[in-house]
Short mmCIF file of C-alpha atoms in Angstrom, two decimals:
data_model
loop_
_atom_site.label_atom_id
_atom_site.label_comp_id
_atom_site.label_asym_id
_atom_site.label_seq_id
_atom_site.Cartn_x
_atom_site.Cartn_y
_atom_site.Cartn_z
CA UNK Z 1 10.59 15.23 7.46
CA UNK Z 2 9.92 13.49 4.17
CA UNK Z 3 9.79 9.73 3.63
CA UNK Z 4 10.20 8.58 0.05
CA UNK Z 5 9.13 5.21 -1.31
CA UNK Z 6 12.10 4.48 -3.58
CA UNK Z 7 10.18 1.88 -5.61
CA UNK Z 8 7.17 4.15 -6.22
CA UNK Z 9 9.46 7.09 -7.03
CA UNK Z 10 11.51 5.08 -9.53
CA UNK Z 11 8.31 3.62 -10.98
CA UNK Z 12 7.00 7.18 -11.63
CA UNK Z 13 10.32 8.16 -13.25
CA UNK Z 14 10.30 5.12 -15.56
CA UNK Z 15 6.61 5.50 -16.40
CA UNK Z 16 7.10 9.12 -17.47
CA UNK Z 17 10.19 8.14 -19.46
CA UNK Z 18 8.26 5.37 -21.25
CA UNK Z 19 5.18 7.56 -21.78
CA UNK Z 20 7.26 10.27 -23.51
CA UNK Z 21 8.21 7.80 -26.20
CA UNK Z 22 6.02 8.64 -29.18
CA UNK Z 23 7.32 5.73 -31.15
CA UNK Z 24 8.44 2.37 -29.87
CA UNK Z 25 10.22 2.33 -26.53
CA UNK Z 26 13.89 1.20 -26.58
CA UNK Z 27 14.28 -2.56 -26.79
CA UNK Z 28 16.86 -5.24 -26.28
CA UNK Z 29 16.89 -8.21 -28.65
CA UNK Z 30 16.97 -11.55 -26.87
CA UNK Z 31 19.96 -13.64 -27.93
CA UNK Z 32 17.94 -16.72 -27.10
CA UNK Z 33 14.34 -16.16 -28.16
CA UNK Z 34 11.83 -17.04 -25.50
CA UNK Z 35 9.15 -19.55 -26.50
CA UNK Z 36 5.96 -19.33 -24.49
CA UNK Z 37 2.97 -21.62 -24.44
CA UNK Z 38 -0.28 -19.65 -24.49
CA UNK Z 39 -3.93 -20.58 -24.36
CA UNK Z 40 -6.50 -19.53 -26.95
CA UNK Z 41 -7.67 -16.43 -25.05
CA UNK Z 42 -4.07 -15.24 -24.56
CA UNK Z 43 -3.37 -15.82 -28.23
CA UNK Z 44 -6.43 -13.74 -29.15
CA UNK Z 45 -5.27 -10.94 -26.83
CA UNK Z 46 -1.81 -11.01 -28.42
CA UNK Z 47 -3.23 -10.91 -31.93
CA UNK Z 48 -5.65 -8.08 -31.09
CA UNK Z 49 -2.94 -6.03 -29.38
CA UNK Z 50 0.08 -6.94 -31.52
CA UNK Z 51 0.91 -3.33 -32.45
CA UNK Z 52 0.52 -2.05 -28.90
CA UNK Z 53 2.74 -4.84 -27.55
CA UNK Z 54 5.29 -4.03 -30.26
CA UNK Z 55 5.22 -0.30 -29.44
CA UNK Z 56 5.78 -1.21 -25.79
CA UNK Z 57 8.91 -3.16 -26.71
CA UNK Z 58 7.61 -6.73 -27.00
CA UNK Z 59 8.33 -8.22 -30.41
CA UNK Z 60 6.12 -11.32 -30.51
CA UNK Z 61 5.37 -13.74 -33.31
CA UNK Z 62 3.45 -16.97 -33.64
CA UNK Z 63 5.77 -19.97 -33.33
CA UNK Z 64 3.34 -22.83 -33.58
CA UNK Z 65 -0.07 -23.83 -32.38
CA UNK Z 66 -0.60 -22.09 -29.04
CA UNK Z 67 3.03 -21.04 -28.86
CA UNK Z 68 4.65 -17.65 -29.37
CA UNK Z 69 8.23 -16.46 -29.76
CA UNK Z 70 9.33 -13.40 -27.80
CA UNK Z 71 12.21 -11.85 -29.76
CA UNK Z 72 12.65 -8.42 -28.13
CA UNK Z 73 11.73 -6.93 -24.77
CA UNK Z 74 11.88 -3.40 -23.33
CA UNK Z 75 15.48 -2.37 -22.66
CA UNK Z 76 14.75 -1.41 -19.05
CA UNK Z 77 13.64 -4.85 -17.91
CA UNK Z 78 15.82 -7.80 -17.09
CA UNK Z 79 15.58 -10.54 -19.73
CA UNK Z 80 14.98 -13.17 -17.04
CA UNK Z 81 11.88 -11.21 -15.91
CA UNK Z 82 10.50 -10.72 -19.42
CA UNK Z 83 8.16 -13.73 -19.40
CA UNK Z 84 6.59 -12.78 -16.07
CA UNK Z 85 6.12 -9.17 -17.15
CA UNK Z 86 4.69 -10.19 -20.52
CA UNK Z 87 2.22 -12.57 -18.85
CA UNK Z 88 1.19 -9.90 -16.33
CA UNK Z 89 0.53 -7.51 -19.21
CA UNK Z 90 -1.68 -10.14 -20.81
CA UNK Z 91 -3.59 -10.49 -17.53
CA UNK Z 92 -4.02 -6.70 -17.38
CA UNK Z 93 -5.25 -6.66 -20.96
CA UNK Z 94 -7.76 -9.40 -20.23
CA UNK Z 95 -9.14 -7.49 -17.22
CA UNK Z 96 -9.72 -4.22 -19.07
CA UNK Z 97 -13.32 -3.70 -20.16
CA UNK Z 98 -13.26 -2.89 -23.88
CA UNK Z 99 -10.18 -0.80 -23.31
CA UNK Z 100 -9.25 2.24 -25.27
CA UNK Z 101 -5.76 2.30 -26.77
CA UNK Z 102 -4.82 4.89 -24.12
CA UNK Z 103 -5.98 2.58 -21.28
CA UNK Z 104 -4.03 -0.33 -22.74
CA UNK Z 105 -0.93 1.82 -23.13
CA UNK Z 106 -1.22 3.20 -19.58
CA UNK Z 107 -1.75 -0.26 -18.09
CA UNK Z 108 1.17 -1.78 -19.98
CA UNK Z 109 3.51 1.14 -19.29
CA UNK Z 110 2.60 1.10 -15.59
CA UNK Z 111 3.23 -2.65 -15.39
CA UNK Z 112 6.54 -2.40 -17.22
CA UNK Z 113 7.67 0.54 -15.07
CA UNK Z 114 6.71 -1.32 -11.89
CA UNK Z 115 8.64 -4.43 -12.82
CA UNK Z 116 11.69 -2.49 -14.01
CA UNK Z 117 11.86 -0.19 -10.95
CA UNK Z 118 14.21 -0.73 -8.06
CA UNK Z 119 12.57 -2.74 -5.34
CA UNK Z 120 11.62 -1.63 -1.85
CA UNK Z 121 14.47 -2.57 0.45
CA UNK Z 122 17.17 -2.32 -2.24
CA UNK Z 123 20.10 -0.46 -0.76
CA UNK Z 124 20.92 2.80 -2.53
CA UNK Z 125 23.96 5.00 -1.98
CA UNK Z 126 23.66 8.77 -1.53
CA UNK Z 127 24.43 9.45 -5.20
CA UNK Z 128 21.68 7.08 -6.34
CA UNK Z 129 19.24 8.66 -3.88
CA UNK Z 130 20.03 12.14 -5.22
CA UNK Z 131 19.53 10.96 -8.80
CA UNK Z 132 16.14 9.47 -7.91
CA UNK Z 133 15.07 12.70 -6.17
CA UNK Z 134 16.27 14.92 -9.03
CA UNK Z 135 14.59 12.76 -11.67
CA UNK Z 136 11.39 12.50 -9.60
CA UNK Z 137 11.24 16.30 -9.42
CA UNK Z 138 11.22 16.39 -13.25
CA UNK Z 139 8.21 14.07 -13.63
CA UNK Z 140 4.67 15.18 -14.42
CA UNK Z 141 3.14 13.81 -11.18
CA UNK Z 142 5.96 13.42 -8.66
CA UNK Z 143 3.74 12.68 -5.67
CA UNK Z 144 2.22 9.42 -6.93
CA UNK Z 145 3.31 6.34 -8.84
CA UNK Z 146 1.34 5.37 -11.98
CA UNK Z 147 -0.92 3.18 -9.83
CA UNK Z 148 -1.80 6.11 -7.57
CA UNK Z 149 0.29 5.19 -4.52
CA UNK Z 150 2.18 8.01 -2.83
CA UNK Z 151 5.87 8.45 -3.59
CA UNK Z 152 6.46 10.96 -0.79
CA UNK Z 153 4.95 11.35 2.66
CA UNK Z 154 5.54 14.58 4.53
CA UNK Z 155 5.55 14.88 8.32
CA UNK Z 156 5.48 18.46 9.57
CA UNK Z 157 6.88 19.48 12.94
CA UNK Z 158 3.30 19.63 14.16
CA UNK Z 159 2.63 16.04 12.95
CA UNK Z 160 5.72 14.77 14.74
CA UNK Z 161 4.87 16.64 17.94
CA UNK Z 162 1.35 15.22 17.79
CA UNK Z 163 2.69 11.67 17.37
CA UNK Z 164 4.87 12.16 20.45
CA UNK Z 165 1.88 13.62 22.33
CA UNK Z 166 3.55 17.00 22.74
CA UNK Z 167 0.57 18.90 21.29
CA UNK Z 168 -2.68 19.29 23.14
#
């Protein structure tokens, strides 16, 4: 018997899809640009990582003192979640110790994939489940999400018998 964490599985699928992008990931322009107030340290992070944020789908520009304008976001995230995701990426960037570009990219892609993935408890139909399983099988590391959590747990007949105290 296999138990699949649909969120972790979808997160792995999206992460691999984003990571394969050698250029900028697909974006969606915001009809109504999002203006965000930022503090000095966030502004410094944005300025230092402007190209990485752009490559990840966040088109950001200075809009005033301690204010930025978010003009585009990754196509796979909901526009209403874009501020939260962007702020979480800034938090991740601030917590990385002199990060390499690869660490920044991995952290940002993992965060974006996590936020864009279906949520645990979302109801999927059989067709959607099959799509998730087929796409998961095509990923580079199908057994873990980008954060290292398992996507699939296997229970053998022996494991089940042991749980039901049928094995000595």
